[in-house]
Coordinates of C-alpha atoms in Angstrom, one line a residue:
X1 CA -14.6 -0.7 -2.4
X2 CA -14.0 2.2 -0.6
X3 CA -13.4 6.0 -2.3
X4 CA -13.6 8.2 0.5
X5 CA -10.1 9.5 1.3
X6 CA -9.2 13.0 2.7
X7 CA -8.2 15.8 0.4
X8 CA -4.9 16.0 -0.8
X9 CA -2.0 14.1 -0.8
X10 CA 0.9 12.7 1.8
X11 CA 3.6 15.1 3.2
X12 CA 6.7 14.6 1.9
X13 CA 9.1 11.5 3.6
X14 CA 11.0 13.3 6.9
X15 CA 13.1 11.8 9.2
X16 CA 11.4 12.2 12.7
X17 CA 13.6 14.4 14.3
X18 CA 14.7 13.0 18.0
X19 CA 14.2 14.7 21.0
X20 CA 11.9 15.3 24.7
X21 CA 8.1 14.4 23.9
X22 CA 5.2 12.9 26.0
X23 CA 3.8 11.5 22.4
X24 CA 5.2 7.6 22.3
X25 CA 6.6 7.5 19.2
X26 CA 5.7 3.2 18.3
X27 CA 2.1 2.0 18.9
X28 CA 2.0 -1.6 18.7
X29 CA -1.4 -2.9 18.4
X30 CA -2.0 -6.9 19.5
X31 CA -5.2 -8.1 18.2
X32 CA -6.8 -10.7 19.9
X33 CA -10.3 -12.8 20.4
X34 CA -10.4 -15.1 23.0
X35 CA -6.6 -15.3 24.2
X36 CA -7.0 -15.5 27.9
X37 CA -4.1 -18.2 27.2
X38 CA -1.1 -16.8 25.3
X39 CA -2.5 -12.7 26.0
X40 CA -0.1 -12.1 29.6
X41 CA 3.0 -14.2 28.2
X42 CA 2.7 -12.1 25.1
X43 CA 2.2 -8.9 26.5
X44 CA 4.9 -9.1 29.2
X45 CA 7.6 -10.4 26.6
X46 CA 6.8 -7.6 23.7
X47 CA 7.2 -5.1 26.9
X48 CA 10.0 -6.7 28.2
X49 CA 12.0 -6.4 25.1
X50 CA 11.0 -3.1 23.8
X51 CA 12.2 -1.6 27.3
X52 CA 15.2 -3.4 26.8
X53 CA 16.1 -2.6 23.2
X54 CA 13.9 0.1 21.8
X55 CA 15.6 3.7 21.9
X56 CA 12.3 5.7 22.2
X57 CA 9.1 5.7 24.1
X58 CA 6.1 3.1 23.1
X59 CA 2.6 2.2 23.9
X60 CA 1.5 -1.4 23.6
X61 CA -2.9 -1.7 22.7
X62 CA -4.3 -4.7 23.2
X63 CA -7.5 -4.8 21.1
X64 CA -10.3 -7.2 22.5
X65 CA -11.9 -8.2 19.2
X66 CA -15.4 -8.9 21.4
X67 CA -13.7 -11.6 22.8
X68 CA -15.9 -14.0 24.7
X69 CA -13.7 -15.2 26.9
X70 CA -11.5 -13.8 30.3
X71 CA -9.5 -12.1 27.3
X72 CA -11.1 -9.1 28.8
X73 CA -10.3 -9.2 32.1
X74 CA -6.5 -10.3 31.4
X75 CA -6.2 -7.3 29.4
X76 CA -7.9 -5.0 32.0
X77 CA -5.1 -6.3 34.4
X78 CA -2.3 -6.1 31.8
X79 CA -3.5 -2.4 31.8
X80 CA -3.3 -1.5 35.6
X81 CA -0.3 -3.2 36.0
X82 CA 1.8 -2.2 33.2
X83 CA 1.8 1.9 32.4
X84 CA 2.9 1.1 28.3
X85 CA 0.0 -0.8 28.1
X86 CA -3.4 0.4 27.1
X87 CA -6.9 -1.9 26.2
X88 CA -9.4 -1.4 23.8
X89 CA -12.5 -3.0 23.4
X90 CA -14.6 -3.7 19.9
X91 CA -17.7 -5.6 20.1
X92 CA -17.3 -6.9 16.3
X93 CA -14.9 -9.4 15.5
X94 CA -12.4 -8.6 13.0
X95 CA -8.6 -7.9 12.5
X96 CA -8.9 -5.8 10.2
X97 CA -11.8 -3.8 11.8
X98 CA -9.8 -3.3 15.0
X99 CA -6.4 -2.6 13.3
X100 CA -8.3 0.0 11.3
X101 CA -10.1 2.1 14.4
X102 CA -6.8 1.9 16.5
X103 CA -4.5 2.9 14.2
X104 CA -7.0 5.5 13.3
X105 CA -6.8 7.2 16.6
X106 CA -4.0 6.9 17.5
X107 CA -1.5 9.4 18.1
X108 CA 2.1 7.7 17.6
X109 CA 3.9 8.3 14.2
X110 CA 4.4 4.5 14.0
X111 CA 2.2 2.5 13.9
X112 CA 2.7 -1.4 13.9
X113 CA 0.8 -4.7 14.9
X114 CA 1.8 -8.7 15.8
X115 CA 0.4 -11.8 16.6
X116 CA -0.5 -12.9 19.6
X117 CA 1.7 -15.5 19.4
X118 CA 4.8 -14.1 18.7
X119 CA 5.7 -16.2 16.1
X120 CA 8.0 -14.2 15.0
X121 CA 11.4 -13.4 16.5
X122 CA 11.0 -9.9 18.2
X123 CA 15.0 -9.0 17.2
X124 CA 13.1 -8.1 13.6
X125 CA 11.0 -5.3 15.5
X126 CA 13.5 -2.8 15.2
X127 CA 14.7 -3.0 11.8
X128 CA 10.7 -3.3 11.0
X129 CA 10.1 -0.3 12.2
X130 CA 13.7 2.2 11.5
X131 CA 13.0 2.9 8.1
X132 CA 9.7 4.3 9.2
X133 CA 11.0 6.6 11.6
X134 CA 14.0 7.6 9.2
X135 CA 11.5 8.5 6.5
X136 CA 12.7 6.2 4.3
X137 CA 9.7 4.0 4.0
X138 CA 6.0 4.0 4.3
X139 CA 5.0 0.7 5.4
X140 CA 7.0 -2.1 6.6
X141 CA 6.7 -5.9 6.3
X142 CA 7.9 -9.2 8.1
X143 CA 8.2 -11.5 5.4
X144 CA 8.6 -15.3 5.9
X145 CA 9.2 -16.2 2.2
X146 CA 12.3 -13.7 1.6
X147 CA 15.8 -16.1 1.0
X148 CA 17.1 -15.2 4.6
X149 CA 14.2 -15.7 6.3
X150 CA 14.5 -18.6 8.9
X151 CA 11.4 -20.8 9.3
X152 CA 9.6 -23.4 10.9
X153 CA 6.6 -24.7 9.9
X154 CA 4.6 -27.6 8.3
X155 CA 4.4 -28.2 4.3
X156 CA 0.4 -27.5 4.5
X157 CA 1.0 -24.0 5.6
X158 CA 3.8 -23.4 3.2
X159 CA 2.0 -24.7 0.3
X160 CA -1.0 -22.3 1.0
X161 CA 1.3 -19.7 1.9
X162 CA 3.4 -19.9 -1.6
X163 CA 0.0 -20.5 -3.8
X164 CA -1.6 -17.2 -2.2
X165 CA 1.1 -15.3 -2.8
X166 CA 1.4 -16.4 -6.3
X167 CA -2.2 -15.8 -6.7
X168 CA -1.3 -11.9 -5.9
X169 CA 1.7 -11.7 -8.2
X170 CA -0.4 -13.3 -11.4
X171 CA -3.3 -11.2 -10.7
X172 CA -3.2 -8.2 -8.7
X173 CA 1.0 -7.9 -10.1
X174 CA 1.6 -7.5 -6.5
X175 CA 5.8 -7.4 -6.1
X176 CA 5.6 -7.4 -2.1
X177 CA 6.6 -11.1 -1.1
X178 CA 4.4 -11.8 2.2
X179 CA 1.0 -10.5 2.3
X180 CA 0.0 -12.2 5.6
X181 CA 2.6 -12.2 7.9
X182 CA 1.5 -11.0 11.1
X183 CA 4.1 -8.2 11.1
X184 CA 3.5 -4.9 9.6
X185 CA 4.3 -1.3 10.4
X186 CA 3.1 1.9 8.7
X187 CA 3.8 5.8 9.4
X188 CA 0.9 7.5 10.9
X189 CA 0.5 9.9 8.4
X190 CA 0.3 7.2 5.6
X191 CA -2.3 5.5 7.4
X192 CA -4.9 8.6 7.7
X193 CA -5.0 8.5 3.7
X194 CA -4.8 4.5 2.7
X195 CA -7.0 2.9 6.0
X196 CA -10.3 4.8 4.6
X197 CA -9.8 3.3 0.8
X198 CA -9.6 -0.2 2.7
X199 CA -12.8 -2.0 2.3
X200 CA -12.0 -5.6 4.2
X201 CA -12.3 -6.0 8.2
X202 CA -10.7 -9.1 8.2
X203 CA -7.5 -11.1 7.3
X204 CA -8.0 -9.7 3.8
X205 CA -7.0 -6.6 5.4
X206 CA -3.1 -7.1 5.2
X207 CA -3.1 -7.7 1.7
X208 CA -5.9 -4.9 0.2
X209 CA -4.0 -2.5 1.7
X210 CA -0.7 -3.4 0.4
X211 CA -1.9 -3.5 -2.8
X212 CA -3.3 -0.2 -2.8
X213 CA -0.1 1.3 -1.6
X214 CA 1.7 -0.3 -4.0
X215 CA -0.3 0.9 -7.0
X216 CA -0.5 4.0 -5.5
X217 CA 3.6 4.3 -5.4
X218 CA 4.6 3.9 -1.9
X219 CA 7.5 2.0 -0.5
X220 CA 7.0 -1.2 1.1
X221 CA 10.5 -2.1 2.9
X222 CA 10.3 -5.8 3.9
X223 CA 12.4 -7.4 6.6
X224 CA 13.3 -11.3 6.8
X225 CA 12.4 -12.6 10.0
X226 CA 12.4 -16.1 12.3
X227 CA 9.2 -17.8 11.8
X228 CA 8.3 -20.5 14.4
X229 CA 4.3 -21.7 13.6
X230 CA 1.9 -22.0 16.3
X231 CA 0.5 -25.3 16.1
X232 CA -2.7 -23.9 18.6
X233 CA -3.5 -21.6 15.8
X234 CA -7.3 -20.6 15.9
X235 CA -7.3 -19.4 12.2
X236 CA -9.9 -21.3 10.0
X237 CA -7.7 -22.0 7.3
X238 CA -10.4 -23.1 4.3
X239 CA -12.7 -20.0 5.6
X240 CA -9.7 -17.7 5.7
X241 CA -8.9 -18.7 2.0
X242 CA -11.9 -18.6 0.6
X243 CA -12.6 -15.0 1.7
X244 CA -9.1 -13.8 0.4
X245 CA -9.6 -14.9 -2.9
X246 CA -12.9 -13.3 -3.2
X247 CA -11.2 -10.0 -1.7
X248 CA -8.7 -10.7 -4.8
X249 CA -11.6 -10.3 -7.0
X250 CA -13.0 -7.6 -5.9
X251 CA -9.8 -5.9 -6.0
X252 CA -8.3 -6.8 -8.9
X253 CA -12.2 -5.6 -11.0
X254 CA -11.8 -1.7 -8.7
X255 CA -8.2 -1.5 -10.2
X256 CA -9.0 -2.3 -13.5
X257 CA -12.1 0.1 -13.6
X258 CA -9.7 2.9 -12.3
X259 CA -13.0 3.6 -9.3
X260 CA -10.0 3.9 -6.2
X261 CA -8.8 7.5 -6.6
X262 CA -5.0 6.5 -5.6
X263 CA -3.9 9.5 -7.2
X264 CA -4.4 10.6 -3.6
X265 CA -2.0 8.6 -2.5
X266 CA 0.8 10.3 -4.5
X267 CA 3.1 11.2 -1.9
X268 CA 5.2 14.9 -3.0
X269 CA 9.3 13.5 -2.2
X270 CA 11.4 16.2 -0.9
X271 CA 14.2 14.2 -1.7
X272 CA 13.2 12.4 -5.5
X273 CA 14.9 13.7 -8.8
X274 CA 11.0 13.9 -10.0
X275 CA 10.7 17.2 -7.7
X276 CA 14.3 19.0 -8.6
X277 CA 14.0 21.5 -11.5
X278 CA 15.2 19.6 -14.4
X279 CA 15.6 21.7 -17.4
X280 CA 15.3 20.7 -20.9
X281 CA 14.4 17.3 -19.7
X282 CA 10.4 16.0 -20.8
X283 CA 9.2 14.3 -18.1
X284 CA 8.4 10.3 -18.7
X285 CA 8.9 10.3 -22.1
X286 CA 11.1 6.8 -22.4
X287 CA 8.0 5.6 -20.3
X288 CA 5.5 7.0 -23.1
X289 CA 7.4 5.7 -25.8
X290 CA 7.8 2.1 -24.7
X291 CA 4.0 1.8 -23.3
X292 CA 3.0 3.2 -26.7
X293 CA 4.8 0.7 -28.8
X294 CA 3.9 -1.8 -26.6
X295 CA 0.3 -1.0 -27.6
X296 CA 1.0 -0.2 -30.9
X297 CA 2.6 -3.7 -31.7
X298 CA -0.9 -5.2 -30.4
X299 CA -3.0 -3.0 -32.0
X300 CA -1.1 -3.7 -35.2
X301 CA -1.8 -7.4 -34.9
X302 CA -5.5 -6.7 -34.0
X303 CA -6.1 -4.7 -36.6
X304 CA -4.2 -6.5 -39.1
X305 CA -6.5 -9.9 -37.8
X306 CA -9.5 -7.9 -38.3
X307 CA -8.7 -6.7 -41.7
X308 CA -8.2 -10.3 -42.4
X309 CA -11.6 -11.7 -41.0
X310 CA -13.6 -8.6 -42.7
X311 CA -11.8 -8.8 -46.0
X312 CA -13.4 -12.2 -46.6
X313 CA -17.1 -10.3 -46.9
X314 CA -16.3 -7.0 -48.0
X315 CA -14.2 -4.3 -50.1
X316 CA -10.9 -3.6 -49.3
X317 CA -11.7 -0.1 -48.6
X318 CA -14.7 -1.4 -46.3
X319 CA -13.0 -3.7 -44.4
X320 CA -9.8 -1.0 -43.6
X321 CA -12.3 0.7 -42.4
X322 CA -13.8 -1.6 -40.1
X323 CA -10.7 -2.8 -39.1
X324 CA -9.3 0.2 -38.4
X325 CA -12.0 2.1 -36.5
X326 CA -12.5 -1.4 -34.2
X327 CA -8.4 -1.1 -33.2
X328 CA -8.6 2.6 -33.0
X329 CA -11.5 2.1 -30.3
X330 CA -9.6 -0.1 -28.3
X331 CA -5.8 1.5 -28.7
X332 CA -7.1 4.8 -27.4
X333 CA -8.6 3.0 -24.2
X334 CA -5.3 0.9 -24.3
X335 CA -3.4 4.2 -24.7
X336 CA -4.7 6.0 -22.1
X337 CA -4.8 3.3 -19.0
X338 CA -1.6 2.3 -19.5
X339 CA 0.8 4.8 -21.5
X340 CA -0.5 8.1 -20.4
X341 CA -1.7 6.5 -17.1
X342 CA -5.1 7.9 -16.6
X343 CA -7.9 6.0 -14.4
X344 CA -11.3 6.4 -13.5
X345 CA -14.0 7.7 -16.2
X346 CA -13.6 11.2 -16.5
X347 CA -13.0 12.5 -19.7
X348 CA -12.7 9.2 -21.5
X349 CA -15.8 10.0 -24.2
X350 CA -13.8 13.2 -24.9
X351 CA -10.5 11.1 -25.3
X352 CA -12.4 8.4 -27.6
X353 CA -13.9 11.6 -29.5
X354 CA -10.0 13.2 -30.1
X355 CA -8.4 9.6 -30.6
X356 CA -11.1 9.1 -33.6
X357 CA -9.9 12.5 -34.8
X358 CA -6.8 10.9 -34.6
X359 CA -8.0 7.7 -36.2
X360 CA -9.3 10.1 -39.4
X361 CA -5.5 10.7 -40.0
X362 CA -4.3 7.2 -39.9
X363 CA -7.5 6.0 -42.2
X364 CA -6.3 8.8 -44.7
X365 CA -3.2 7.8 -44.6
X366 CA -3.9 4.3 -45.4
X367 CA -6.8 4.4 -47.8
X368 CA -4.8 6.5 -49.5
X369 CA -2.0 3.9 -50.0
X370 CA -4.6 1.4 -51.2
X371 CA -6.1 3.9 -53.7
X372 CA -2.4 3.8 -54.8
X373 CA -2.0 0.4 -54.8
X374 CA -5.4 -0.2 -56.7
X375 CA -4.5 2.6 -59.2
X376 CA -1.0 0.6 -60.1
X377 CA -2.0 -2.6 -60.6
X378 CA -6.4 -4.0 -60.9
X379 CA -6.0 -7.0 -58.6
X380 CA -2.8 -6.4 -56.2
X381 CA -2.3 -9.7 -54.3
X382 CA -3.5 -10.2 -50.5
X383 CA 0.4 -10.0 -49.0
X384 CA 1.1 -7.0 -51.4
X385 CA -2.0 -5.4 -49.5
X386 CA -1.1 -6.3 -45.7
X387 CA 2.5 -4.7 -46.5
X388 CA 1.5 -1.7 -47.8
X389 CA -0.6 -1.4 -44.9
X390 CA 1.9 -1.6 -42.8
X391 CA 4.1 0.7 -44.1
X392 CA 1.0 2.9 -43.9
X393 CA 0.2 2.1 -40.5
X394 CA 4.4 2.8 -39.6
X395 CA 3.9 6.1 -40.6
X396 CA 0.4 7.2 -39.6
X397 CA 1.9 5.6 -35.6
X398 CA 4.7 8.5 -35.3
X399 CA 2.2 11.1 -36.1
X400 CA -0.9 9.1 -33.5
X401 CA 2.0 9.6 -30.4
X402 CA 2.7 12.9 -31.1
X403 CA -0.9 13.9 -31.3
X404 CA -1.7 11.5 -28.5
X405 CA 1.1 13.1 -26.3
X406 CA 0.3 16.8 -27.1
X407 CA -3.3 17.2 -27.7
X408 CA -4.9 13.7 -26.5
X409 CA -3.3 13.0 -22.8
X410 CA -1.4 15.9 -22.7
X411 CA 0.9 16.3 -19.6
X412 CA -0.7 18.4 -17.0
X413 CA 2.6 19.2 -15.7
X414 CA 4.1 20.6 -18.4
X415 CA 0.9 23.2 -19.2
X416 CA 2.1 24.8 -16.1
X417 CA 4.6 28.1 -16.9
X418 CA 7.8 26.5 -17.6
X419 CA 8.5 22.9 -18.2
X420 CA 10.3 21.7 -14.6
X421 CA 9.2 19.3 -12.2
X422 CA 8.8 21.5 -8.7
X423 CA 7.9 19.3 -5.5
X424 CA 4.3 20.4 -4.2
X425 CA 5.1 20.8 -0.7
X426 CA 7.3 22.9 1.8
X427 CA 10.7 21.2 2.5
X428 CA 11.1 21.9 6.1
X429 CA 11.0 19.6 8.8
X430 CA 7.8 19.1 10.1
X431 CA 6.8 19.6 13.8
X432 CA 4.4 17.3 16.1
X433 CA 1.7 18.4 18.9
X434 CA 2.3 17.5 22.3
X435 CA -1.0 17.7 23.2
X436 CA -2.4 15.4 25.8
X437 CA -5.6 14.3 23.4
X438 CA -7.0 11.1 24.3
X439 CA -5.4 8.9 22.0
X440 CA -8.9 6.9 21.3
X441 CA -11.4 9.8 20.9
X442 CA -14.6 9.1 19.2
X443 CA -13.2 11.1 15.7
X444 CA -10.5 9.8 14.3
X445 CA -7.8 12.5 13.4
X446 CA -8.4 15.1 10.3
X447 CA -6.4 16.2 7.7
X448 CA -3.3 14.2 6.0
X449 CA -0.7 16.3 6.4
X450 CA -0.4 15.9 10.5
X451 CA 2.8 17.3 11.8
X452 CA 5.5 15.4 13.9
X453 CA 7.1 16.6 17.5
X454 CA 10.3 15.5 17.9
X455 CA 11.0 11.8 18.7
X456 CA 10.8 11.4 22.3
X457 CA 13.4 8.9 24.0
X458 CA 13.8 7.8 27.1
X459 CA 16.2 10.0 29.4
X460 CA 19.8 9.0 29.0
X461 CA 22.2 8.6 31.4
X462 CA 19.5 9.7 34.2
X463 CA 15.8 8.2 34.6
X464 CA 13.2 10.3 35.0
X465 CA 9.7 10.0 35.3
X466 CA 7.2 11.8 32.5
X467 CA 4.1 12.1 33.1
X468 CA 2.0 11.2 30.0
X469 CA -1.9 10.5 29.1
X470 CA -1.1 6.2 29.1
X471 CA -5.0 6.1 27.6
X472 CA -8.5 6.5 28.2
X473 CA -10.2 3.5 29.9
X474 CA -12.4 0.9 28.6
X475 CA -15.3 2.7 30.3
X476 CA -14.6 5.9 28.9
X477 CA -13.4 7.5 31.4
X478 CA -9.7 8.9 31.8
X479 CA -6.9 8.0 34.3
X480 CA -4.2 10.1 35.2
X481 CA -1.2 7.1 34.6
X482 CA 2.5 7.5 35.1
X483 CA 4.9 5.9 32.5
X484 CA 8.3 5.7 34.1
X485 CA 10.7 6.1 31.2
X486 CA 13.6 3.7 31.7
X487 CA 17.1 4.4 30.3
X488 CA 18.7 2.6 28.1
X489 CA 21.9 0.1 28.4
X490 CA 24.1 0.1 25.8
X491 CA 24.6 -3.0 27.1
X492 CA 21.5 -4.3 28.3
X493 CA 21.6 -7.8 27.7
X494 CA 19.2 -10.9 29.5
X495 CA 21.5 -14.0 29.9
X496 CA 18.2 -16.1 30.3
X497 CA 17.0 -15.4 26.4
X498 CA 17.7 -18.3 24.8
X499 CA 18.2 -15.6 21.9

């Protein structure tokens, strides 16, 4: 699993301000290994209806996943004759692998990829992609199993679609609906921070990094679409599967060892109550208190299950102890995952050291009430014992959270002078380069926090040609190409779409 991310964390959600740019503002990647076929068909109907129906400019990259085929030459000549269109070449197979090094370079604050095949309906291309450029999402999803989706395809597919996805909800608690749907989108500037914590270069791509922004916090806006299946499909469905679950695994063990730094992935909202100055109000404390009972209630049962097992070879006093040091081990580590919400290693032998601190008050507590109950009566019965123990364990629990909360895990936020909540980042709109760099150099961009330009949109009510860098060529080499910028009709409309 990948743990190299850049430093920091994301800029805070902005709407991409509209305006005159060179910089096309979607990037929609097609991924494909040998599709001399359906390539030409698909590129020339994407192209077609973005210049019909999309407000702003675009680029369209085709990327050759070392395709063995005339892939390469159809894309070549997609290239020349189309100025939105741009190839790029990989000589490893991979959809994952090539969605990761274009997206990675390029430029566009939206970044988004489809099938080949277009099986789904292009009219959800726009809504996919609006709440990215508003600022209101980070990623976006087509999702074939939402209730208005629409579609068309045979039970074998649906039954391995439904079962996957239930795989992800009972074991990665995944909440998204659609993990493989060839129809994502993603702001730029999300993308430099999650793509490098992305380990898979395949079709376990999609779904590792959806999880990770999910855990991590981001919003995930999903969009029912029209589904038609491809019946020429190429995908190895057994192979496919096999290699997703095992991506599953390895997932699911780096989340529950806390070794993906997410934290990274904390994104500063301009615009969330959690960043406005909030006096007098302690920040997730219903949180706190409902994890912590949550644990508490186990730990209770676990201790009060190993009282019973230790009582039957040992003292009263002996097996308390036992019992209670054993729970105290494992609510502390309970505790602090899931309550306080710290991951990864760091400080946890200092935690376990405070929490038995903490554990010396609660055995007090109770070995004192058995010293009392042993002092009243020579042989107190086994049920008398269990509920005085837990009206010792009641008491010594309110005491545990408040140490827990102050001393244990305290709230780095709240050491800071004051006790509000103050967003980490500037709250002005950001801006975006117009610079003419290649948008496939050799180094992908640095730094998370790259600024935006305005949106630029094609001239309205007079077309104009702008002169923009369309790409760098397959053979590294640059050519000067002109994108004509086309205007567009409010009511445009092609009376031969059967749409």
């Amino acid at each position: 699993m990948r743990t190299d991310s850049s430093s920091g964390t994301l800029p805070a959600r902005e709407h991409l301000p509209a305006g005159d740019a060179g910089t096309p503002v979607l990037d929609v990647v097609v991924p494909v290994y040998n599709e001399e076929k359906d390539l030409q068909p698909c590129v020339r109907r994407l192209h077609e209806h973005l210049t019909r129906t999309f407000p702003y400019a675009f680029r369209i990259t085709i990327a050759d996943n070392a395709s063995t085929d005339t892939t390469p030459l159809v894309a070549a000549r997609l290239e020349a004759e189309i100025p939105e269109v741009t190839n790029f070449r990989l000589e490893q197979k991979g959809r994952g692998r090539a969605l990761r090094t274009v997206w990675s370079a390029s430029e566009a604050p939206i970044l988004a990829y489809m099938d080949v095949d277009l099986s789904t309906d292009l009219n959800a291309l726009l809504p996919l992609v609006a709440p990215l450029i508003s600022g209101h999402s980070d990623l976006a999803i087509g999702s074939r199993l939402a209730p208005a989706s629409r579609v068309v395809r045979g039970p074998k597919r649906e039954l391995i679609s439904r079962a996957y996805n239930l795989i992800l909800r009972g074991s990665l608690q995944a909440r998204f609906s659609d993990a493989q749907c060839g129809f994502k989108a993603i702001r730029r500037d999300v993308a430099q921070v999650l793509l490098p914590l992305v380990e898979d270069t395949g079709w376990f791509f999609d779904t590792e990094m959806l999880v990770l922004a999910e855990r991590a916090g981001l919003r995930i806006h999903e969009v029912p679409v029209d589904w038609v299946d491809d019946p020429d499909s190429t995908v190895h469905i057994v192979k496919t599967a096999t290699d997703d679950l095992k991506g599953v695994w390895r997932v699911g063990k780096a989340l529950a060892t806390g070794s993906l730094p997410l934290d990274r992935l904390t994104r500063p909202f301009g615009d969330d109550p959690r960043d406005r100055d909030l006096a007098n109000v302690p920040t997730g404390l219903a949180r706190q208190l409902v994890g912590f009972c949550v644990v508490g209630g186990l730990s209770t049962l676990f201790y009060l299950l190993l009282y019973s097992v230790f009582r039957q070879f040992s003292g009263s006093q002996t097996a308390n102890a036992l019992a209670l040091l054993v729970s105290a081990i494992a609510n502390t580590a309970a505790n602090r995952r899931l309550t306080f919400g710290v991951r990864g290693r760091g400080g946890a032998v200092r935690h376990q050291a405070q929490g038995l601190v903490v554990f010396g008050i609660g055995l007090a507590l109770t070995s004192g009430s058995l010293a009392a109950l042993n002092a009243a009566g020579s042989s107190p019965a086994h049920s008398t014992e269990l509920a005085v123990l837990i009206a010792a364990n009641l008491a010594a629990t309110v005491l545990r959270f408040l140490l827990f909360r102050a001393w244990v895990f305290p709230d780095r936020g709240e050491s800071n002078a004051g006790s509000t909540v103050v967003a980490s980042h500037p709250l002005s709109s950001p801006t975006y380069s117009t610079s003419t760099t290649p948008p496939y150099s050799t180094t992908p961009p640095h730094g998370t926090t790259a600024p935006y330009a305005p949106l630029p949109q094609r001239p309205v009510p007079y077309p104009t040609a702008t002169q923009v860098r369309a790409g760098e060529a397959a053979d590294g080499s640059w050519r000067d190409a002109t994108m004509r910028l086309q205007p567009v009709r409010p009511h445009d409309t092609n009376p031969g779409d059967p749409r």
